[in-house]
mmCIF file of C-alpha atoms in Angstrom:
data_model
loop_
_atom_site.group_PDB
_atom_site.id
_atom_site.type_symbol
_atom_site.label_atom_id
_atom_site.label_comp_id
_atom_site.label_asym_id
_atom_site.label_seq_id
_atom_site.Cartn_x
_atom_site.Cartn_y
_atom_site.Cartn_z
ATOM 1 C CA UNK C 1 105.193 -48.088 -80.756
ATOM 2 C CA UNK C 2 104.742 -46.921 -84.362
ATOM 3 C CA UNK C 3 102.162 -44.195 -83.755
ATOM 4 C CA UNK C 4 101.289 -42.001 -86.709
ATOM 5 C CA UNK C 5 99.914 -38.498 -87.241
ATOM 6 C CA UNK C 6 98.646 -37.720 -90.734
ATOM 7 C CA UNK C 7 98.945 -34.196 -92.160
ATOM 8 C CA UNK C 8 95.792 -33.335 -94.125
ATOM 9 C CA UNK C 9 94.362 -30.285 -95.846
ATOM 10 C CA UNK C 10 93.369 -28.906 -99.232
ATOM 11 C CA UNK C 11 96.029 -28.609 -101.954
ATOM 12 C CA UNK C 12 98.533 -25.750 -101.570
ATOM 13 C CA UNK C 13 97.942 -24.976 -97.895
ATOM 14 C CA UNK C 14 101.550 -25.812 -96.938
ATOM 15 C CA UNK C 15 101.300 -29.473 -95.934
ATOM 16 C CA UNK C 16 104.377 -30.734 -97.744
ATOM 17 C CA UNK C 17 106.428 -27.681 -96.780
ATOM 18 C CA UNK C 18 105.535 -28.336 -93.155
ATOM 19 C CA UNK C 19 106.281 -32.043 -93.520
ATOM 20 C CA UNK C 20 109.724 -31.213 -94.923
ATOM 21 C CA UNK C 21 110.405 -28.939 -91.971
ATOM 22 C CA UNK C 22 109.305 -31.648 -89.541
ATOM 23 C CA UNK C 23 111.335 -34.453 -91.007
ATOM 24 C CA UNK C 24 114.054 -32.768 -93.101
ATOM 25 C CA UNK C 25 112.759 -35.036 -95.875
ATOM 26 C CA UNK C 26 112.339 -33.719 -99.391
ATOM 27 C CA UNK C 27 108.706 -34.325 -100.208
ATOM 28 C CA UNK C 28 107.724 -32.619 -103.438
ATOM 29 C CA UNK C 29 106.412 -29.156 -102.502
ATOM 30 C CA UNK C 30 104.972 -27.861 -105.771
ATOM 31 C CA UNK C 31 102.479 -25.127 -106.527
ATOM 32 C CA UNK C 32 99.745 -27.288 -108.035
ATOM 33 C CA UNK C 33 97.257 -29.917 -106.798
ATOM 34 C CA UNK C 34 98.329 -33.571 -106.502
ATOM 35 C CA UNK C 35 102.045 -32.760 -106.381
ATOM 36 C CA UNK C 36 102.291 -35.426 -103.695
ATOM 37 C CA UNK C 37 100.566 -38.560 -104.969
ATOM 38 C CA UNK C 38 101.951 -41.063 -102.478
ATOM 39 C CA UNK C 39 102.021 -40.583 -98.716
ATOM 40 C CA UNK C 40 105.437 -39.606 -97.433
ATOM 41 C CA UNK C 41 106.325 -40.993 -94.037
ATOM 42 C CA UNK C 42 108.909 -39.416 -91.757
ATOM 43 C CA UNK C 43 110.060 -40.465 -88.308
ATOM 44 C CA UNK C 44 110.507 -37.435 -86.062
ATOM 45 C CA UNK C 45 112.024 -37.178 -82.606
ATOM 46 C CA UNK C 46 109.942 -35.659 -79.817
ATOM 47 C CA UNK C 47 111.794 -32.681 -78.286
ATOM 48 C CA UNK C 48 112.158 -33.213 -74.526
ATOM 49 C CA UNK C 49 114.328 -31.003 -72.351
ATOM 50 C CA UNK C 50 114.214 -33.657 -69.598
ATOM 51 C CA UNK C 51 116.110 -36.104 -71.797
ATOM 52 C CA UNK C 52 118.808 -33.474 -72.369
ATOM 53 C CA UNK C 53 119.083 -32.825 -68.621
ATOM 54 C CA UNK C 54 119.355 -36.515 -67.745
ATOM 55 C CA UNK C 55 122.035 -36.921 -70.381
ATOM 56 C CA UNK C 56 124.035 -34.059 -68.853
ATOM 57 C CA UNK C 57 123.936 -35.782 -65.468
ATOM 58 C CA UNK C 58 124.584 -39.390 -66.549
ATOM 59 C CA UNK C 59 126.953 -38.752 -69.489
ATOM 60 C CA UNK C 60 125.858 -41.971 -71.275
ATOM 61 C CA UNK C 61 127.429 -43.556 -74.330
ATOM 62 C CA UNK C 62 124.163 -43.156 -76.239
ATOM 63 C CA UNK C 63 121.051 -40.959 -76.059
ATOM 64 C CA UNK C 64 117.815 -42.135 -77.665
ATOM 65 C CA UNK C 65 114.739 -39.863 -77.843
ATOM 66 C CA UNK C 66 111.225 -41.146 -78.450
ATOM 67 C CA UNK C 67 109.638 -40.775 -81.879
ATOM 68 C CA UNK C 68 106.340 -40.291 -83.714
ATOM 69 C CA UNK C 69 105.710 -41.004 -87.395
ATOM 70 C CA UNK C 70 104.345 -38.193 -89.561
ATOM 71 C CA UNK C 71 102.509 -39.036 -92.789
ATOM 72 C CA UNK C 72 102.155 -36.367 -95.478
ATOM 73 C CA UNK C 73 98.834 -37.148 -97.147
ATOM 74 C CA UNK C 74 98.160 -35.509 -100.523
ATOM 75 C CA UNK C 75 95.522 -32.763 -100.648
ATOM 76 C CA UNK C 76 91.829 -33.572 -100.598
ATOM 77 C CA UNK C 77 89.298 -31.773 -102.797
ATOM 78 C CA UNK C 78 85.514 -31.561 -103.001
ATOM 79 C CA UNK C 79 84.090 -34.926 -103.972
ATOM 80 C CA UNK C 80 86.956 -36.941 -102.470
ATOM 81 C CA UNK C 81 84.454 -39.165 -100.641
ATOM 82 C CA UNK C 82 83.087 -40.141 -104.065
ATOM 83 C CA UNK C 83 86.522 -40.714 -105.548
ATOM 84 C CA UNK C 84 87.113 -37.246 -107.043
ATOM 85 C CA UNK C 85 90.768 -36.344 -107.570
ATOM 86 C CA UNK C 86 92.675 -39.072 -105.748
ATOM 87 C CA UNK C 87 90.050 -39.231 -103.027
ATOM 88 C CA UNK C 88 89.775 -42.948 -102.327
ATOM 89 C CA UNK C 89 93.534 -43.331 -102.023
ATOM 90 C CA UNK C 90 93.865 -40.300 -99.747
ATOM 91 C CA UNK C 91 91.002 -41.334 -97.488
ATOM 92 C CA UNK C 92 92.506 -44.798 -97.113
ATOM 93 C CA UNK C 93 95.773 -43.184 -95.991
ATOM 94 C CA UNK C 94 93.921 -41.118 -93.365
ATOM 95 C CA UNK C 95 92.120 -44.197 -92.055
ATOM 96 C CA UNK C 96 95.442 -45.779 -91.095
ATOM 97 C CA UNK C 97 96.797 -42.931 -88.916
ATOM 98 C CA UNK C 98 96.180 -42.491 -85.176
ATOM 99 C CA UNK C 99 95.573 -38.727 -85.247
ATOM 100 C CA UNK C 100 95.110 -35.915 -87.750
ATOM 101 C CA UNK C 101 97.134 -32.715 -88.119
ATOM 102 C CA UNK C 102 94.764 -30.528 -90.126
ATOM 103 C CA UNK C 103 96.590 -27.683 -91.893
ATOM 104 C CA UNK C 104 94.594 -24.650 -93.028
ATOM 105 C CA UNK C 105 95.908 -21.737 -95.047
ATOM 106 C CA UNK C 106 95.765 -18.421 -93.181
ATOM 107 C CA UNK C 107 97.955 -16.240 -95.396
ATOM 108 C CA UNK C 108 97.348 -14.179 -98.531
ATOM 109 C CA UNK C 109 99.754 -14.613 -101.433
ATOM 110 C CA UNK C 110 98.768 -14.087 -105.067
ATOM 111 C CA UNK C 111 101.743 -16.205 -106.126
ATOM 112 C CA UNK C 112 100.391 -19.337 -104.425
ATOM 113 C CA UNK C 113 97.180 -20.482 -106.101
ATOM 114 C CA UNK C 114 94.259 -21.695 -104.007
ATOM 115 C CA UNK C 115 92.276 -24.638 -105.331
ATOM 116 C CA UNK C 116 89.002 -22.752 -104.657
ATOM 117 C CA UNK C 117 90.208 -19.331 -105.787
ATOM 118 C CA UNK C 118 90.291 -17.485 -102.441
ATOM 119 C CA UNK C 119 91.645 -17.815 -98.900
ATOM 120 C CA UNK C 120 89.036 -18.989 -96.379
ATOM 121 C CA UNK C 121 90.316 -21.396 -93.697
ATOM 122 C CA UNK C 122 86.831 -22.013 -92.282
ATOM 123 C CA UNK C 123 85.476 -22.998 -95.701
ATOM 124 C CA UNK C 124 88.531 -25.188 -96.321
ATOM 125 C CA UNK C 125 88.035 -26.971 -92.990
ATOM 126 C CA UNK C 126 84.359 -27.525 -93.748
ATOM 127 C CA UNK C 127 85.227 -29.078 -97.121
ATOM 128 C CA UNK C 128 87.567 -31.572 -95.454
ATOM 129 C CA UNK C 129 85.063 -32.276 -92.654
ATOM 130 C CA UNK C 130 82.276 -32.854 -95.165
ATOM 131 C CA UNK C 131 84.314 -35.307 -97.237
ATOM 132 C CA UNK C 132 85.475 -37.254 -94.175
ATOM 133 C CA UNK C 133 81.942 -37.255 -92.764
ATOM 134 C CA UNK C 134 80.420 -38.508 -96.015
ATOM 135 C CA UNK C 135 82.920 -41.335 -96.160
ATOM 136 C CA UNK C 136 82.158 -42.244 -92.535
ATOM 137 C CA UNK C 137 78.426 -42.157 -93.260
ATOM 138 C CA UNK C 138 78.945 -44.608 -96.105
ATOM 139 C CA UNK C 139 80.914 -46.873 -93.743
ATOM 140 C CA UNK C 140 78.174 -46.693 -91.085
ATOM 141 C CA UNK C 141 75.359 -47.387 -93.577
ATOM 142 C CA UNK C 142 77.111 -50.553 -94.749
ATOM 143 C CA UNK C 143 77.649 -51.732 -91.169
ATOM 144 C CA UNK C 144 73.988 -51.008 -90.262
ATOM 145 C CA UNK C 145 72.821 -53.249 -93.111
ATOM 146 C CA UNK C 146 75.065 -56.050 -91.910
ATOM 147 C CA UNK C 147 74.252 -55.744 -88.176
ATOM 148 C CA UNK C 148 70.509 -55.289 -88.764
ATOM 149 C CA UNK C 149 70.323 -58.718 -90.373
ATOM 150 C CA UNK C 150 72.122 -60.300 -87.433
ATOM 151 C CA UNK C 151 70.008 -58.354 -84.908
ATOM 152 C CA UNK C 152 66.807 -59.919 -86.236
ATOM 153 C CA UNK C 153 67.879 -63.123 -84.500
ATOM 154 C CA UNK C 154 67.522 -61.274 -81.177
ATOM 155 C CA UNK C 155 71.193 -61.064 -80.171
ATOM 156 C CA UNK C 156 71.510 -58.496 -77.379
ATOM 157 C CA UNK C 157 75.024 -57.528 -78.498
ATOM 158 C CA UNK C 158 73.885 -56.939 -82.070
ATOM 159 C CA UNK C 159 70.864 -54.939 -80.906
ATOM 160 C CA UNK C 160 73.117 -52.765 -78.751
ATOM 161 C CA UNK C 161 75.537 -52.250 -81.625
ATOM 162 C CA UNK C 162 72.672 -51.353 -83.967
ATOM 163 C CA UNK C 163 71.445 -48.754 -81.484
ATOM 164 C CA UNK C 164 74.872 -47.089 -81.409
ATOM 165 C CA UNK C 165 75.148 -47.223 -85.198
ATOM 166 C CA UNK C 166 71.770 -45.538 -85.670
ATOM 167 C CA UNK C 167 72.743 -42.857 -83.163
ATOM 168 C CA UNK C 168 76.004 -42.359 -85.047
ATOM 169 C CA UNK C 169 74.210 -42.145 -88.393
ATOM 170 C CA UNK C 170 71.973 -39.303 -87.141
ATOM 171 C CA UNK C 171 75.021 -37.565 -85.682
ATOM 172 C CA UNK C 172 77.001 -37.736 -88.940
ATOM 173 C CA UNK C 173 73.998 -36.683 -91.039
ATOM 174 C CA UNK C 174 73.832 -33.494 -88.962
ATOM 175 C CA UNK C 175 77.375 -32.680 -90.101
ATOM 176 C CA UNK C 176 79.082 -33.373 -86.768
ATOM 177 C CA UNK C 177 82.269 -35.465 -86.399
ATOM 178 C CA UNK C 178 82.269 -38.887 -84.754
ATOM 179 C CA UNK C 179 84.774 -37.758 -82.094
ATOM 180 C CA UNK C 180 82.021 -35.660 -80.461
ATOM 181 C CA UNK C 181 80.139 -38.858 -79.564
ATOM 182 C CA UNK C 182 83.047 -40.612 -77.861
ATOM 183 C CA UNK C 183 82.488 -38.960 -74.482
ATOM 184 C CA UNK C 184 78.932 -40.312 -74.233
ATOM 185 C CA UNK C 185 79.727 -43.923 -75.173
ATOM 186 C CA UNK C 186 80.881 -46.866 -73.055
ATOM 187 C CA UNK C 187 84.113 -48.716 -73.862
ATOM 188 C CA UNK C 188 82.395 -51.025 -76.369
ATOM 189 C CA UNK C 189 80.905 -48.024 -78.172
ATOM 190 C CA UNK C 190 84.237 -46.232 -78.306
ATOM 191 C CA UNK C 191 85.900 -49.360 -79.678
ATOM 192 C CA UNK C 192 83.206 -49.617 -82.363
ATOM 193 C CA UNK C 193 83.924 -46.083 -83.615
ATOM 194 C CA UNK C 194 87.698 -46.007 -83.329
ATOM 195 C CA UNK C 195 88.770 -49.615 -83.926
ATOM 196 C CA UNK C 196 86.034 -51.642 -85.643
ATOM 197 C CA UNK C 197 84.787 -48.892 -87.962
ATOM 198 C CA UNK C 198 88.005 -46.844 -87.877
ATOM 199 C CA UNK C 199 85.977 -43.700 -88.485
ATOM 200 C CA UNK C 200 87.890 -40.821 -90.035
ATOM 201 C CA UNK C 201 85.994 -38.211 -88.012
ATOM 202 C CA UNK C 202 86.533 -40.096 -84.738
ATOM 203 C CA UNK C 203 90.277 -39.505 -84.849
ATOM 204 C CA UNK C 204 91.696 -36.760 -82.598
ATOM 205 C CA UNK C 205 92.604 -33.590 -84.511
ATOM 206 C CA UNK C 206 95.109 -30.751 -84.118
ATOM 207 C CA UNK C 207 94.598 -27.634 -86.231
ATOM 208 C CA UNK C 208 97.639 -25.865 -87.675
ATOM 209 C CA UNK C 209 97.101 -22.379 -89.090
ATOM 210 C CA UNK C 210 99.801 -21.728 -91.679
ATOM 211 C CA UNK C 211 100.388 -17.969 -91.425
ATOM 212 C CA UNK C 212 102.681 -15.327 -92.903
ATOM 213 C CA UNK C 213 105.846 -14.232 -91.063
ATOM 214 C CA UNK C 214 104.213 -11.200 -89.469
ATOM 215 C CA UNK C 215 101.356 -13.215 -87.925
ATOM 216 C CA UNK C 216 103.250 -15.887 -85.958
ATOM 217 C CA UNK C 217 102.765 -14.231 -82.572
ATOM 218 C CA UNK C 218 99.560 -12.232 -82.940
ATOM 219 C CA UNK C 219 97.690 -14.114 -85.654
ATOM 220 C CA UNK C 220 95.538 -12.301 -88.212
ATOM 221 C CA UNK C 221 91.942 -11.925 -89.353
ATOM 222 C CA UNK C 222 91.976 -15.427 -90.860
ATOM 223 C CA UNK C 223 93.184 -17.082 -87.634
ATOM 224 C CA UNK C 224 90.722 -15.171 -85.479
ATOM 225 C CA UNK C 225 87.811 -16.267 -87.647
ATOM 226 C CA UNK C 226 89.092 -19.834 -87.627
ATOM 227 C CA UNK C 227 89.515 -19.980 -83.828
ATOM 228 C CA UNK C 228 85.918 -18.861 -83.371
ATOM 229 C CA UNK C 229 84.696 -21.483 -85.839
ATOM 230 C CA UNK C 230 86.375 -24.379 -83.990
ATOM 231 C CA UNK C 231 85.863 -23.104 -80.429
ATOM 232 C CA UNK C 232 83.090 -25.636 -79.724
ATOM 233 C CA UNK C 233 85.374 -28.531 -80.672
ATOM 234 C CA UNK C 234 87.717 -27.876 -77.758
ATOM 235 C CA UNK C 235 90.597 -28.620 -80.152
ATOM 236 C CA UNK C 236 94.052 -27.087 -79.970
ATOM 237 C CA UNK C 237 95.008 -24.535 -82.630
ATOM 238 C CA UNK C 238 98.665 -23.755 -83.364
ATOM 239 C CA UNK C 239 100.031 -20.915 -85.506
ATOM 240 C CA UNK C 240 103.025 -21.786 -87.673
ATOM 241 C CA UNK C 241 104.712 -20.168 -90.647
ATOM 242 C CA UNK C 242 105.700 -23.178 -92.742
ATOM 243 C CA UNK C 243 108.051 -21.031 -94.833
ATOM 244 C CA UNK C 244 110.066 -20.010 -91.772
ATOM 245 C CA UNK C 245 110.115 -23.576 -90.475
ATOM 246 C CA UNK C 246 111.478 -24.730 -93.822
ATOM 247 C CA UNK C 247 114.295 -22.177 -93.565
ATOM 248 C CA UNK C 248 115.164 -23.334 -90.043
ATOM 249 C CA UNK C 249 115.199 -26.977 -91.146
ATOM 250 C CA UNK C 250 117.733 -26.176 -93.884
ATOM 251 C CA UNK C 251 120.221 -24.608 -91.438
ATOM 252 C CA UNK C 252 123.173 -26.848 -90.734
ATOM 253 C CA UNK C 253 124.015 -25.907 -87.142
ATOM 254 C CA UNK C 254 122.016 -25.416 -83.956
ATOM 255 C CA UNK C 255 123.872 -22.132 -83.395
ATOM 256 C CA UNK C 256 122.659 -20.850 -86.742
ATOM 257 C CA UNK C 257 119.098 -21.899 -85.908
ATOM 258 C CA UNK C 258 119.262 -20.224 -82.478
ATOM 259 C CA UNK C 259 120.534 -16.977 -83.991
ATOM 260 C CA UNK C 260 117.757 -17.016 -86.594
ATOM 261 C CA UNK C 261 115.075 -17.708 -83.961
ATOM 262 C CA UNK C 262 116.322 -14.817 -81.834
ATOM 263 C CA UNK C 263 116.223 -12.538 -84.867
ATOM 264 C CA UNK C 264 112.611 -13.610 -85.486
ATOM 265 C CA UNK C 265 111.713 -13.177 -81.807
ATOM 266 C CA UNK C 266 110.906 -16.876 -81.340
ATOM 267 C CA UNK C 267 111.891 -19.034 -78.356
ATOM 268 C CA UNK C 268 111.832 -22.322 -80.298
ATOM 269 C CA UNK C 269 110.926 -23.620 -83.748
ATOM 270 C CA UNK C 270 107.209 -23.894 -84.350
ATOM 271 C CA UNK C 271 107.620 -27.524 -85.350
ATOM 272 C CA UNK C 272 108.782 -28.282 -81.785
ATOM 273 C CA UNK C 273 105.470 -26.975 -80.467
ATOM 274 C CA UNK C 274 103.618 -28.955 -83.111
ATOM 275 C CA UNK C 275 105.416 -32.215 -82.289
ATOM 276 C CA UNK C 276 104.761 -31.800 -78.558
ATOM 277 C CA UNK C 277 101.105 -30.999 -79.235
ATOM 278 C CA UNK C 278 100.765 -34.038 -81.514
ATOM 279 C CA UNK C 279 102.327 -36.246 -78.844
ATOM 280 C CA UNK C 280 99.834 -34.900 -76.311
ATOM 281 C CA UNK C 281 96.999 -35.337 -78.820
ATOM 282 C CA UNK C 282 97.783 -39.046 -79.014
ATOM 283 C CA UNK C 283 97.393 -39.201 -75.213
ATOM 284 C CA UNK C 284 100.992 -40.286 -74.787
ATOM 285 C CA UNK C 285 103.475 -39.818 -71.978
ATOM 286 C CA UNK C 286 107.203 -40.461 -71.659
ATOM 287 C CA UNK C 287 109.166 -42.484 -69.156
ATOM 288 C CA UNK C 288 112.935 -42.838 -69.110
ATOM 289 C CA UNK C 289 115.632 -45.429 -68.536
ATOM 290 C CA UNK C 290 118.974 -43.988 -67.457
ATOM 291 C CA UNK C 291 122.332 -45.757 -67.344
ATOM 292 C CA UNK C 292 125.923 -45.241 -68.452
ATOM 293 C CA UNK C 293 125.305 -47.180 -71.670
ATOM 294 C CA UNK C 294 122.157 -45.326 -72.631
ATOM 295 C CA UNK C 295 119.682 -42.677 -71.541
ATOM 296 C CA UNK C 296 116.452 -43.310 -73.411
ATOM 297 C CA UNK C 297 112.911 -41.976 -73.646
ATOM 298 C CA UNK C 298 110.076 -44.498 -74.043
ATOM 299 C CA UNK C 299 106.497 -43.884 -75.115
ATOM 300 C CA UNK C 300 103.398 -45.271 -73.361
ATOM 301 C CA UNK C 301 99.766 -44.292 -73.402
ATOM 302 C CA UNK C 302 98.580 -42.274 -70.424
ATOM 303 C CA UNK C 303 97.216 -44.643 -67.782
ATOM 304 C CA UNK C 304 99.551 -47.535 -68.663
ATOM 305 C CA UNK C 305 100.614 -49.770 -65.781
ATOM 306 C CA UNK C 306 104.189 -50.844 -65.067
ATOM 307 C CA UNK C 307 104.089 -54.234 -66.888
ATOM 308 C CA UNK C 308 102.781 -52.564 -70.057
ATOM 309 C CA UNK C 309 105.557 -49.979 -69.864
ATOM 310 C CA UNK C 310 108.087 -52.787 -69.461
ATOM 311 C CA UNK C 311 106.643 -54.457 -72.546
ATOM 312 C CA UNK C 312 107.493 -51.423 -74.650
ATOM 313 C CA UNK C 313 111.161 -52.302 -74.126
ATOM 314 C CA UNK C 314 110.705 -56.035 -74.726
ATOM 315 C CA UNK C 315 107.759 -58.418 -74.545
ATOM 316 C CA UNK C 316 109.729 -60.659 -72.151
ATOM 317 C CA UNK C 317 109.901 -57.772 -69.666
ATOM 318 C CA UNK C 318 106.100 -57.701 -69.534
ATOM 319 C CA UNK C 319 105.624 -61.481 -69.449
ATOM 320 C CA UNK C 320 108.088 -61.996 -66.610
ATOM 321 C CA UNK C 321 107.475 -58.730 -64.776
ATOM 322 C CA UNK C 322 108.395 -58.837 -61.080
ATOM 323 C CA UNK C 323 108.648 -55.209 -60.025
ATOM 324 C CA UNK C 324 109.657 -51.724 -61.150
ATOM 325 C CA UNK C 325 112.119 -49.442 -59.408
ATOM 326 C CA UNK C 326 110.874 -45.883 -59.910
ATOM 327 C CA UNK C 327 112.559 -42.506 -59.457
ATOM 328 C CA UNK C 328 110.717 -39.249 -60.023
ATOM 329 C CA UNK C 329 112.423 -36.941 -62.515
ATOM 330 C CA UNK C 330 112.635 -33.970 -60.148
ATOM 331 C CA UNK C 331 114.267 -36.117 -57.446
ATOM 332 C CA UNK C 332 116.860 -37.428 -59.915
ATOM 333 C CA UNK C 333 117.744 -33.936 -61.152
ATOM 334 C CA UNK C 334 117.771 -32.378 -57.682
ATOM 335 C CA UNK C 335 119.931 -35.077 -56.073
ATOM 336 C CA UNK C 336 122.152 -35.597 -59.112
ATOM 337 C CA UNK C 337 122.504 -39.377 -59.372
ATOM 338 C CA UNK C 338 120.722 -42.694 -58.887
ATOM 339 C CA UNK C 339 122.996 -43.525 -55.956
ATOM 340 C CA UNK C 340 122.119 -40.306 -54.117
ATOM 341 C CA UNK C 341 118.413 -40.884 -54.806
ATOM 342 C CA UNK C 342 118.672 -44.320 -53.175
ATOM 343 C CA UNK C 343 120.577 -42.873 -50.200
ATOM 344 C CA UNK C 344 117.813 -40.323 -49.692
ATOM 345 C CA UNK C 345 115.153 -43.062 -49.804
ATOM 346 C CA UNK C 346 113.509 -41.477 -52.829
ATOM 347 C CA UNK C 347 113.397 -44.584 -55.031
ATOM 348 C CA UNK C 348 110.152 -46.558 -54.771
ATOM 349 C CA UNK C 349 109.551 -50.225 -55.577
ATOM 350 C CA UNK C 350 106.278 -50.734 -57.442
ATOM 351 C CA UNK C 351 104.219 -53.759 -58.478
ATOM 352 C CA UNK C 352 101.929 -54.670 -61.365
ATOM 353 C CA UNK C 353 99.230 -52.124 -60.503
ATOM 354 C CA UNK C 354 101.513 -49.097 -60.561
ATOM 355 C CA UNK C 355 100.314 -46.477 -63.068
ATOM 356 C CA UNK C 356 103.230 -44.858 -64.863
ATOM 357 C CA UNK C 357 103.424 -41.057 -64.634
ATOM 358 C CA UNK C 358 105.027 -38.733 -67.160
ATOM 359 C CA UNK C 359 108.741 -38.346 -66.468
ATOM 360 C CA UNK C 360 109.239 -41.484 -64.360
ATOM 361 C CA UNK C 361 112.731 -42.972 -64.496
ATOM 362 C CA UNK C 362 112.242 -46.731 -64.343
ATOM 363 C CA UNK C 363 114.235 -49.925 -63.987
ATOM 364 C CA UNK C 364 112.445 -53.246 -64.401
ATOM 365 C CA UNK C 365 113.084 -56.548 -62.675
ATOM 366 C CA UNK C 366 111.769 -59.577 -64.537
ATOM 367 C CA UNK C 367 112.145 -63.325 -64.806
ATOM 368 C CA UNK C 368 111.254 -65.409 -67.862
#
């Protein structure tokens, strides 16, 4: 399941530095706009203490975590929706991702230039929102023209679609993102925004405030102002110092990283929190398979039923699905082995309508 989160923001807010810390890649992190002209893609593992615990118990030959792709998208500027800078290319890159990690600069440093001359995370966010909204409005206007012609023939489906499009147009013209409308639409309406139109502002968003070292725990005046500005969006805001994360990523051993984190008063790297938050943002959960050959984490969307989960492993598993044998994570860890779970009667046998829950340990029976 190649799910992608795109890192966006104005130039010089710390996007590429953060991307490097996330992926240990070497994207060009330079102190001028357009240093990154092509999207960099990194595959990152999702930290999961449950996978580590299962591996301790089973002692498998191989351990395989689940992953999410991170795309470093070069900085947007004012006028991007009209092609300013490298706008059209950047906006096309954003359209292809499943969710947005929006980085805003919340630190003062005279040595790092700001494209607009001063530090103001709220203004920076509004610039990005405006450019994405204008591009979406252009997309909606074009679709309205097309659907309106078809609706003249009296098609109920086209008339319904036109009604949603006009509602969306008014919404975008008021400066509000498409994601705010999703809760009031039926499944067809949601599909129109997210799939058919692939609206930029309909994508889920996670805000990352890039702060100085002294503001990781408490934040600062910039982060406080920013939190208030996005409070109505009900979006998660994470504080990270990209410079510190870059230092951690360069350390060769886990022991060295642990010692550094303790010195900084941190329980885990900030990128771990970001990855977990991004995973949650995509509405994903994890189930596990556990055997002596391999303990592995698998990704499914929340609400997926057993056959769909089986299909993540192989399409034949879904086509020929018979049943799923399910063990709850806490039961496995408490009792210490699959055999003891079975002895205690804690393994359930589930059919096609079983909804997978986060942390399930599953074994599928199938016949093709």
